[in-house]
Short mmCIF file of C-alpha atoms and ligand atoms in Angstrom, two decimals:
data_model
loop_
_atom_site.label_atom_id
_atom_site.label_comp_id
_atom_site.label_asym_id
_atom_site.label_seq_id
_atom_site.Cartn_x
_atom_site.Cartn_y
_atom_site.Cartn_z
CA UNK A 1 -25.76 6.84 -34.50
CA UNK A 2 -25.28 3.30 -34.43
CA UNK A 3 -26.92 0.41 -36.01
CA UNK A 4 -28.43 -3.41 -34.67
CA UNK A 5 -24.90 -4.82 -36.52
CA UNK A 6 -22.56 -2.31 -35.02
CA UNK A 7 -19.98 -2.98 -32.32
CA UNK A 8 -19.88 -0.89 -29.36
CA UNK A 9 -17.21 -1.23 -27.35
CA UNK A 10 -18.19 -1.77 -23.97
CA UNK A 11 -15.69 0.06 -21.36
CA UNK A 12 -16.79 -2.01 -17.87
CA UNK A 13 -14.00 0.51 -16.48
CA UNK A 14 -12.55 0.24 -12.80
CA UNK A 15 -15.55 2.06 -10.58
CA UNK A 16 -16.03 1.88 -6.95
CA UNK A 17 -18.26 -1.79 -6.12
CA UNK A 18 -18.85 -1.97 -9.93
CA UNK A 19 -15.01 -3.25 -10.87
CA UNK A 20 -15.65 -6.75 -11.98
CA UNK A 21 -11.58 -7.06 -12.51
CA UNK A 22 -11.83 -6.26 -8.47
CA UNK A 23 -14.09 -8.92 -7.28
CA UNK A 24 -12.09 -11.49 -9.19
CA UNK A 25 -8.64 -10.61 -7.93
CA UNK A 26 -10.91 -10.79 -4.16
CA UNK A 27 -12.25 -13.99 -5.10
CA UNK A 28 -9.17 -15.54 -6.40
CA UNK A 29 -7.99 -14.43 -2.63
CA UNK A 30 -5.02 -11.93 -4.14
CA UNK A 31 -4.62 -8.47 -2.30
CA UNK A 32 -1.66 -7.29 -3.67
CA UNK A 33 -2.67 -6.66 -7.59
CA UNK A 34 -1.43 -4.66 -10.44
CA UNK A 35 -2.85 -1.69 -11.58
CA UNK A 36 -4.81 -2.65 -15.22
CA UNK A 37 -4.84 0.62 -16.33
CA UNK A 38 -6.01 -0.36 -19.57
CA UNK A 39 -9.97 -1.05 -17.99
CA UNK A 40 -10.11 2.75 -17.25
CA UNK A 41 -13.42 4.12 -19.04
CA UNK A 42 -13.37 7.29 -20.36
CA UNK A 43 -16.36 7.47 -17.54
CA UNK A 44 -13.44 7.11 -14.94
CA UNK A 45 -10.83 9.55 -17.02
CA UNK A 46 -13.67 12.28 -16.72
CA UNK A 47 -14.34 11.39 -13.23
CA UNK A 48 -10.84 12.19 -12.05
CA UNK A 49 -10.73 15.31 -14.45
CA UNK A 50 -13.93 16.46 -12.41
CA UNK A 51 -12.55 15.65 -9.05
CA UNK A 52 -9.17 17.48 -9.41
CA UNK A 53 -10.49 20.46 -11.22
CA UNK A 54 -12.73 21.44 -8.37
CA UNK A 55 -10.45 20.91 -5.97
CA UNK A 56 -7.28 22.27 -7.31
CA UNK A 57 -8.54 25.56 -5.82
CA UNK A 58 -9.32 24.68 -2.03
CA UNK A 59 -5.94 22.89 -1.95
CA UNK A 60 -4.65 26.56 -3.03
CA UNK A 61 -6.79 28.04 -0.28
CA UNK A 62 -6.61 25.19 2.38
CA UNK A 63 -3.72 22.29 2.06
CA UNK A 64 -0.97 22.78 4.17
CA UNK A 65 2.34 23.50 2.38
CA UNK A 66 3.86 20.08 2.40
CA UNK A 67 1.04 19.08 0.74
CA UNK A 68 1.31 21.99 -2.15
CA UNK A 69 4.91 20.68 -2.61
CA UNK A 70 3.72 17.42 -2.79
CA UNK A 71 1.00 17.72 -5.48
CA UNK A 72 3.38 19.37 -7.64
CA UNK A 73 6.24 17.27 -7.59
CA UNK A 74 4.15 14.31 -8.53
CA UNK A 75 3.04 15.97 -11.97
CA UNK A 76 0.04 14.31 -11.39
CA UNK A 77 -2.21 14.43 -14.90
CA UNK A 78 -5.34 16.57 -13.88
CA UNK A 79 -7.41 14.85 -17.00
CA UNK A 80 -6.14 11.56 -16.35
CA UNK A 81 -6.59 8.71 -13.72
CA UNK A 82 -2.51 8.05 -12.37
CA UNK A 83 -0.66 5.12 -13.42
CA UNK A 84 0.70 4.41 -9.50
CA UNK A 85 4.17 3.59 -11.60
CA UNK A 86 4.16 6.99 -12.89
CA UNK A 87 3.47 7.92 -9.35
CA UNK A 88 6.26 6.23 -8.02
CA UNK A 89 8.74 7.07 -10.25
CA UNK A 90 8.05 10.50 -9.15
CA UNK A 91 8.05 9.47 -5.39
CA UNK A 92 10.20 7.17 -4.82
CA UNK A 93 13.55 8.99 -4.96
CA UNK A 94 11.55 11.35 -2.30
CA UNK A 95 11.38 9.58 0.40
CA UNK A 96 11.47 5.66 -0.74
CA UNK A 97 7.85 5.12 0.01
CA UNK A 98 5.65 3.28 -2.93
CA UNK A 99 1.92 3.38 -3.86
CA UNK A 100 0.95 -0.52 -4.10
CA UNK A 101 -1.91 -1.61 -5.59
CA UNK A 102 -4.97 -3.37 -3.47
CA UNK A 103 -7.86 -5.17 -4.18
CA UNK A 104 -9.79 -4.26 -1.12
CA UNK A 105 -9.79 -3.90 2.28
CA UNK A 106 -6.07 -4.52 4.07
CA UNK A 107 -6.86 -5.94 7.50
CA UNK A 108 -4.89 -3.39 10.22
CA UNK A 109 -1.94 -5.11 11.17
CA UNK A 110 -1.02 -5.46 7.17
CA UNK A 111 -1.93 -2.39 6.53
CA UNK A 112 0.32 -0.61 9.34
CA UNK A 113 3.00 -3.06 8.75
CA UNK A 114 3.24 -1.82 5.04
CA UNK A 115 3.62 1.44 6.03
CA UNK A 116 6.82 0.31 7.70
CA UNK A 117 7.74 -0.79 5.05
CA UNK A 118 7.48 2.58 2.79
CA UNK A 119 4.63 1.12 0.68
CA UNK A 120 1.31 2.61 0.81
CA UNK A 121 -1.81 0.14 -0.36
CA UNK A 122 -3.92 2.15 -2.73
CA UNK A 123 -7.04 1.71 -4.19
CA UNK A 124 -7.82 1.89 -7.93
CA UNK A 125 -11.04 2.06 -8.14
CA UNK A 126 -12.58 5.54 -9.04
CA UNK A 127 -15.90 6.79 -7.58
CA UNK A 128 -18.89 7.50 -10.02
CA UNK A 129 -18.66 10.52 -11.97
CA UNK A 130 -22.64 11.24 -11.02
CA UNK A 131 -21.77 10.48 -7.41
CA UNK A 132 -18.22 12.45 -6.63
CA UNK A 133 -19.34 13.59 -3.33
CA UNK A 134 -20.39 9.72 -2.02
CA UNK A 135 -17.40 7.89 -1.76
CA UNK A 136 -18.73 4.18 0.35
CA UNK A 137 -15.33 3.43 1.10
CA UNK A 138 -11.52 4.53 -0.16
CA UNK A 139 -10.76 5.22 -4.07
CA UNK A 140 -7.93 5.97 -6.13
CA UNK A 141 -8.92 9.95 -5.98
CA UNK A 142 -8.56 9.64 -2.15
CA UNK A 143 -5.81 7.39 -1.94
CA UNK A 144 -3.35 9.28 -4.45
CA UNK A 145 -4.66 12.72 -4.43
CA UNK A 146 -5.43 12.87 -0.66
CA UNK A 147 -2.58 10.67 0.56
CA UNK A 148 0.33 10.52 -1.75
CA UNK A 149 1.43 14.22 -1.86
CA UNK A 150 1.83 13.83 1.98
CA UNK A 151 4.41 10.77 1.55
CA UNK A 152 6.92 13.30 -0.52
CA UNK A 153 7.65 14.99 2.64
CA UNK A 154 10.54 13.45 4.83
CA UNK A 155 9.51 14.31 8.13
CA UNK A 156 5.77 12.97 7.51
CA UNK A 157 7.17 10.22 5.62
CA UNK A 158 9.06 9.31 8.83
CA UNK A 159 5.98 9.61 10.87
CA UNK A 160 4.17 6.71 9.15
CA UNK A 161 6.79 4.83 9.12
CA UNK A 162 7.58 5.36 12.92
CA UNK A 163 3.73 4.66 13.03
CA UNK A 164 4.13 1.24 11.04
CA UNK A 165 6.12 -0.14 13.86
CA UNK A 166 3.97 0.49 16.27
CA UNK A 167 2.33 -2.22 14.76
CA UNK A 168 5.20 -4.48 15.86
CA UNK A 169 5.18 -2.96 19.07
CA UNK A 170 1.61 -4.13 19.10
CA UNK A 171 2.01 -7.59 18.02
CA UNK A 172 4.58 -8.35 20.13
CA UNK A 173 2.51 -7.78 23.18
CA UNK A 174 -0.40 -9.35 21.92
CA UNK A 175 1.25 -12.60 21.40
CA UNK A 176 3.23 -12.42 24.70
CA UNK A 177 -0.57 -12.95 26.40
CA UNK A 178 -1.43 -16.30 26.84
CA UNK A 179 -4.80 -15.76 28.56
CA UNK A 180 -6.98 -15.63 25.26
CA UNK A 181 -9.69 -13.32 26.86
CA UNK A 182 -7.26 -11.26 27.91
CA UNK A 183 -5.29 -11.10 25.00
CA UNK A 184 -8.35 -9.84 22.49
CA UNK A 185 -9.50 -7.22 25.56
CA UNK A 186 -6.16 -5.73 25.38
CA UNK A 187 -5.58 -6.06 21.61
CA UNK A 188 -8.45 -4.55 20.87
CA UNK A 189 -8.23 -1.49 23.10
CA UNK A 190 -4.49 -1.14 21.35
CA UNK A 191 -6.16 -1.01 17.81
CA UNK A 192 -8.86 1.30 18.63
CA UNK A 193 -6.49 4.03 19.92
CA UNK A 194 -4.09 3.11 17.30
CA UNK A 195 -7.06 3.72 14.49
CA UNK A 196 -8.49 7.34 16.47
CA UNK A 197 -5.10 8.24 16.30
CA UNK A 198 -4.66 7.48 12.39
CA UNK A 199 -7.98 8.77 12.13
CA UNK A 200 -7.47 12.53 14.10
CA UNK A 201 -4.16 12.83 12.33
CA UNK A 202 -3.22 11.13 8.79
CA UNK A 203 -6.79 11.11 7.61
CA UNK A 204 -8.53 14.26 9.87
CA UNK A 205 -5.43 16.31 10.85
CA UNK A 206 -5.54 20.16 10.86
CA UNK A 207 -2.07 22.24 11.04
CA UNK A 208 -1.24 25.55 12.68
CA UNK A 209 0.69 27.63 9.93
CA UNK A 210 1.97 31.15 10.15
CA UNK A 211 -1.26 32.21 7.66
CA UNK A 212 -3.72 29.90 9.42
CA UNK A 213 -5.24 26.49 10.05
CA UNK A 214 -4.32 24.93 7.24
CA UNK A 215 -5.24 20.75 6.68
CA UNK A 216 -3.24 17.96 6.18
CA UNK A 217 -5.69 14.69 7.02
CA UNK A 218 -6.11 13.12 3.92
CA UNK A 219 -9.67 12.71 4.46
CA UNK A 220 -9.99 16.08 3.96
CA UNK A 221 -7.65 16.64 1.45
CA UNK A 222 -10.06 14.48 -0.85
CA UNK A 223 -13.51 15.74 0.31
CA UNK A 224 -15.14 19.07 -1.98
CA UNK A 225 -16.93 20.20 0.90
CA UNK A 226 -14.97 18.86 3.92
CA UNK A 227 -12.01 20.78 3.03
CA UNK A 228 -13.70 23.96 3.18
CA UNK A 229 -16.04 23.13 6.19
CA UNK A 230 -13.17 22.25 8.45
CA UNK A 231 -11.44 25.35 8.27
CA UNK A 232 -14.37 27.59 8.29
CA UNK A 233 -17.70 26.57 9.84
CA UNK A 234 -18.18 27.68 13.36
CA UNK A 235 -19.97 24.05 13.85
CA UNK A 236 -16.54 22.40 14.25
CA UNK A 237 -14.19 22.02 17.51
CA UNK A 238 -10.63 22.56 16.69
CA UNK A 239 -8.11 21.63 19.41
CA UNK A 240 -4.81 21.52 19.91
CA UNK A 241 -3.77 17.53 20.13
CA UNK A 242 -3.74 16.27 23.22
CA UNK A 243 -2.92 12.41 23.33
CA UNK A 244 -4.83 11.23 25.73
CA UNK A 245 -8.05 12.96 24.03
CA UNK A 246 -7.29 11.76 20.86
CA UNK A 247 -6.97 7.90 22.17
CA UNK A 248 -10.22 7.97 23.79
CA UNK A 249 -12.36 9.75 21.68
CA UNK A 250 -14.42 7.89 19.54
CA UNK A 251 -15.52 9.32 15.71
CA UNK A 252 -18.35 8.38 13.19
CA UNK A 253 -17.15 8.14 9.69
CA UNK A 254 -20.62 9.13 7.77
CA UNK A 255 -20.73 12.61 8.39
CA UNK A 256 -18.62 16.20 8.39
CA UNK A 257 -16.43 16.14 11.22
CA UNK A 258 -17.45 17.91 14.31
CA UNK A 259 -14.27 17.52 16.35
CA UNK A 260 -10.50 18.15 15.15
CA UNK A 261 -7.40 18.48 16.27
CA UNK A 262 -4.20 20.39 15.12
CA UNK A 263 -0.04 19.69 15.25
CA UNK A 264 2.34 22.66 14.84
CA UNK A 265 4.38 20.47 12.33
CA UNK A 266 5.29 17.28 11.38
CA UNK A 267 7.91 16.86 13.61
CA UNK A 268 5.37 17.93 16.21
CA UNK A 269 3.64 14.55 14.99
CA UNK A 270 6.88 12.50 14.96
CA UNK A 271 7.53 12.87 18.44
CA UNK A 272 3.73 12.23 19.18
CA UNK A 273 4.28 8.91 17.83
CA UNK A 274 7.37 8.27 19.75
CA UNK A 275 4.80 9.04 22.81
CA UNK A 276 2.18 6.89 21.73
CA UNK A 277 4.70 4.07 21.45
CA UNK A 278 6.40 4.78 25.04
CA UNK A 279 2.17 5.01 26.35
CA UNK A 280 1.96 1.53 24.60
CA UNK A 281 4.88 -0.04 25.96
CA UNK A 282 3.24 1.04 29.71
CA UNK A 283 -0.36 0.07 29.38
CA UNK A 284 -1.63 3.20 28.32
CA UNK A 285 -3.59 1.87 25.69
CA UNK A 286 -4.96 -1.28 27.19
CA UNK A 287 -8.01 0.12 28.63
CA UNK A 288 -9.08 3.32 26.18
CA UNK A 289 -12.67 4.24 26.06
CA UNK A 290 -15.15 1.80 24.38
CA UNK A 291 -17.38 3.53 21.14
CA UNK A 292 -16.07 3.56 17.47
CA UNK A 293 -14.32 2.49 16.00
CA UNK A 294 -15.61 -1.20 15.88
CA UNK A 295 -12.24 -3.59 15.81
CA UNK A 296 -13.38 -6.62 13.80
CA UNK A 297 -11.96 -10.04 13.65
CA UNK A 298 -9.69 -9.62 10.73
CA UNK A 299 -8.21 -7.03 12.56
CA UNK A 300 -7.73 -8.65 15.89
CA UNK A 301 -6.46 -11.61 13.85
CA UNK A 302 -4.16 -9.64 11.57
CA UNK A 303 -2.43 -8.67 15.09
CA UNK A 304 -2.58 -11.85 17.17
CA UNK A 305 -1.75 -14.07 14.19
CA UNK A 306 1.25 -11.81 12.53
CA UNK A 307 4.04 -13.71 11.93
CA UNK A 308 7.40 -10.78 11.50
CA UNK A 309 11.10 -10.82 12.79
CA UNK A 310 11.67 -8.71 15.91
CA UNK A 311 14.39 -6.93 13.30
CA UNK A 312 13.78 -3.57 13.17
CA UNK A 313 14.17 -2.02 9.37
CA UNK A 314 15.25 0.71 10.07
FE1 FE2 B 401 -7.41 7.32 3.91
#
């Protein structure tokens, strides 16, 4: 019990749109942050604790193998929210690629380009412990838990990376278009089948193993109910990927996925990259169907306006 004189420490904690730490950093106009992992409440320790405890058991039953690798060669804490340089020590020597802090929303052409890179920007923030199955946008939980075990694998690890320069690819042919309207038309047809393919494969993706569909999207890797639903429920499509589907096939974002697609591997997805990038370099892409997902400004900008040396880094 505690009296009218008595302190109580108030723990404002790092949640999902209640982060006051977060809107600073975004109003002081930084992306790139560190991780204060001191502002964690206890609120957001217990969240993470409640996350990973339910889902420790559909990953058993439903994440692909890389991912089952993955999870356990990060010694993630089950009870604890991750330090990302605990994460990374852990990673790193894996496959080089880096969880890096961000204090919001990485406009496309960043985003991709940091791939390339080997970093990954990851969210902090922690969803509400009374609200673990609403999650408005990206947190830590999804970001480290759904993502990260995926970027200990080489071949997948190669993949985004491969992906990231894409990116380049992209740039480079938006800026060689003088015609302005012709130049966003084009650009933003490029994005949109650049994000359904991200979307149908990093975040949605479904693998054929010898015991099964199994699922390696991230998007599912992080969702209670999706995991499950995905694999089992008669209500979804599951395909095997077809480029040209994926490209022109838009998807909604506030609901269970009704539509999915599966890879026989990773290096299945490798060379799918490879033919995204020869499909880009032809005009493939400049004319893809029109429906979600919107491109907006930052976006086009972050493409049109990238300043980067041709030099690969590979
Ligand atoms: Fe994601």
């Amino acid at each position: 019990m505690t009296t009218a004189n008595e302190e109580v420490p108030v723990q404002i904690g790092l949640t999902t749109t209640e982060a006051p730490f977060i809107e600073e950093r975004k109003a002081a106009g930084e992306l790139y942050i560190q991780q204060p992992y001191d502002l964690y409440s206890e609120a957001n320790h217990e969240a993470w604790a409640a996350l990973y405890s339910r889902m420790s058991p559909r990953w058993e039953k439903y994440a692909n193998q890389h991912f089952m690798r993955g999870i356990a060669n990060l010694c993630l804490d089950p009870q604890r929210v991750p330090k990302l340089d605990d994460v990374n020590q852990f990673l790193n020597p894996l496959t080089g690629f880096r969880a890096k802090a961000v204090a919001g929303y990485v406009p496309a052409f960043m985003f991709f380009d940091c791939l390339r890179n080997r970093e990954f920007p990851t969210t902090i923030t922690i969803r509400r412990g009374d609200k673990l199955d609403y999650l408005p946008e990206p947190d830590i939980f999804h970001d480290i838990a759904g993502h990260v075990p995926m970027h200990t694998d080489r071949a997948f690890a190669d993949t985004l990376v491969r992906f990231g320069d894409l990116a380049h690819l992209a740039a480079e042919i938006a800026q060689g278009i003088k015609d302005p309207e012709k130049q966003v038309k084009k650009v933003e047809s490029i994005i949109k089948a650049m994000a359904r393919f991200f979307w149908f494969t990093i975040e949605f993706g479904l693998m054929k193993e010898s015991d099964g569909m199994k699922v390696y999207g991230s998007g599912l890797l992080s969702s209670y109910g999706e995991i499950e639903h995905c694999v089992e429920s008669s209500e979804v499509q599951r395909f095997p990927i077809q480029l040209e589907w994926v490209i022109n096939q838009y998807f909604e974002i506030d609901h269970y996925q009704p539509l999915l697609f599966w890879v026989d591997s990773f290096d299945h997805l490798f060379s799918l990259v490879g033919e995204l990038e020869q499909w880009m370099k032809d005009g493939k892409l400049d004319n893809v169907s029109p429906g979600e997902p919107l491109v907006n400004e930052a976006d086009l900008r972050s493409f049109i306006a990238a300043e980067f040396s041709s030099q690969s880094v590979d």
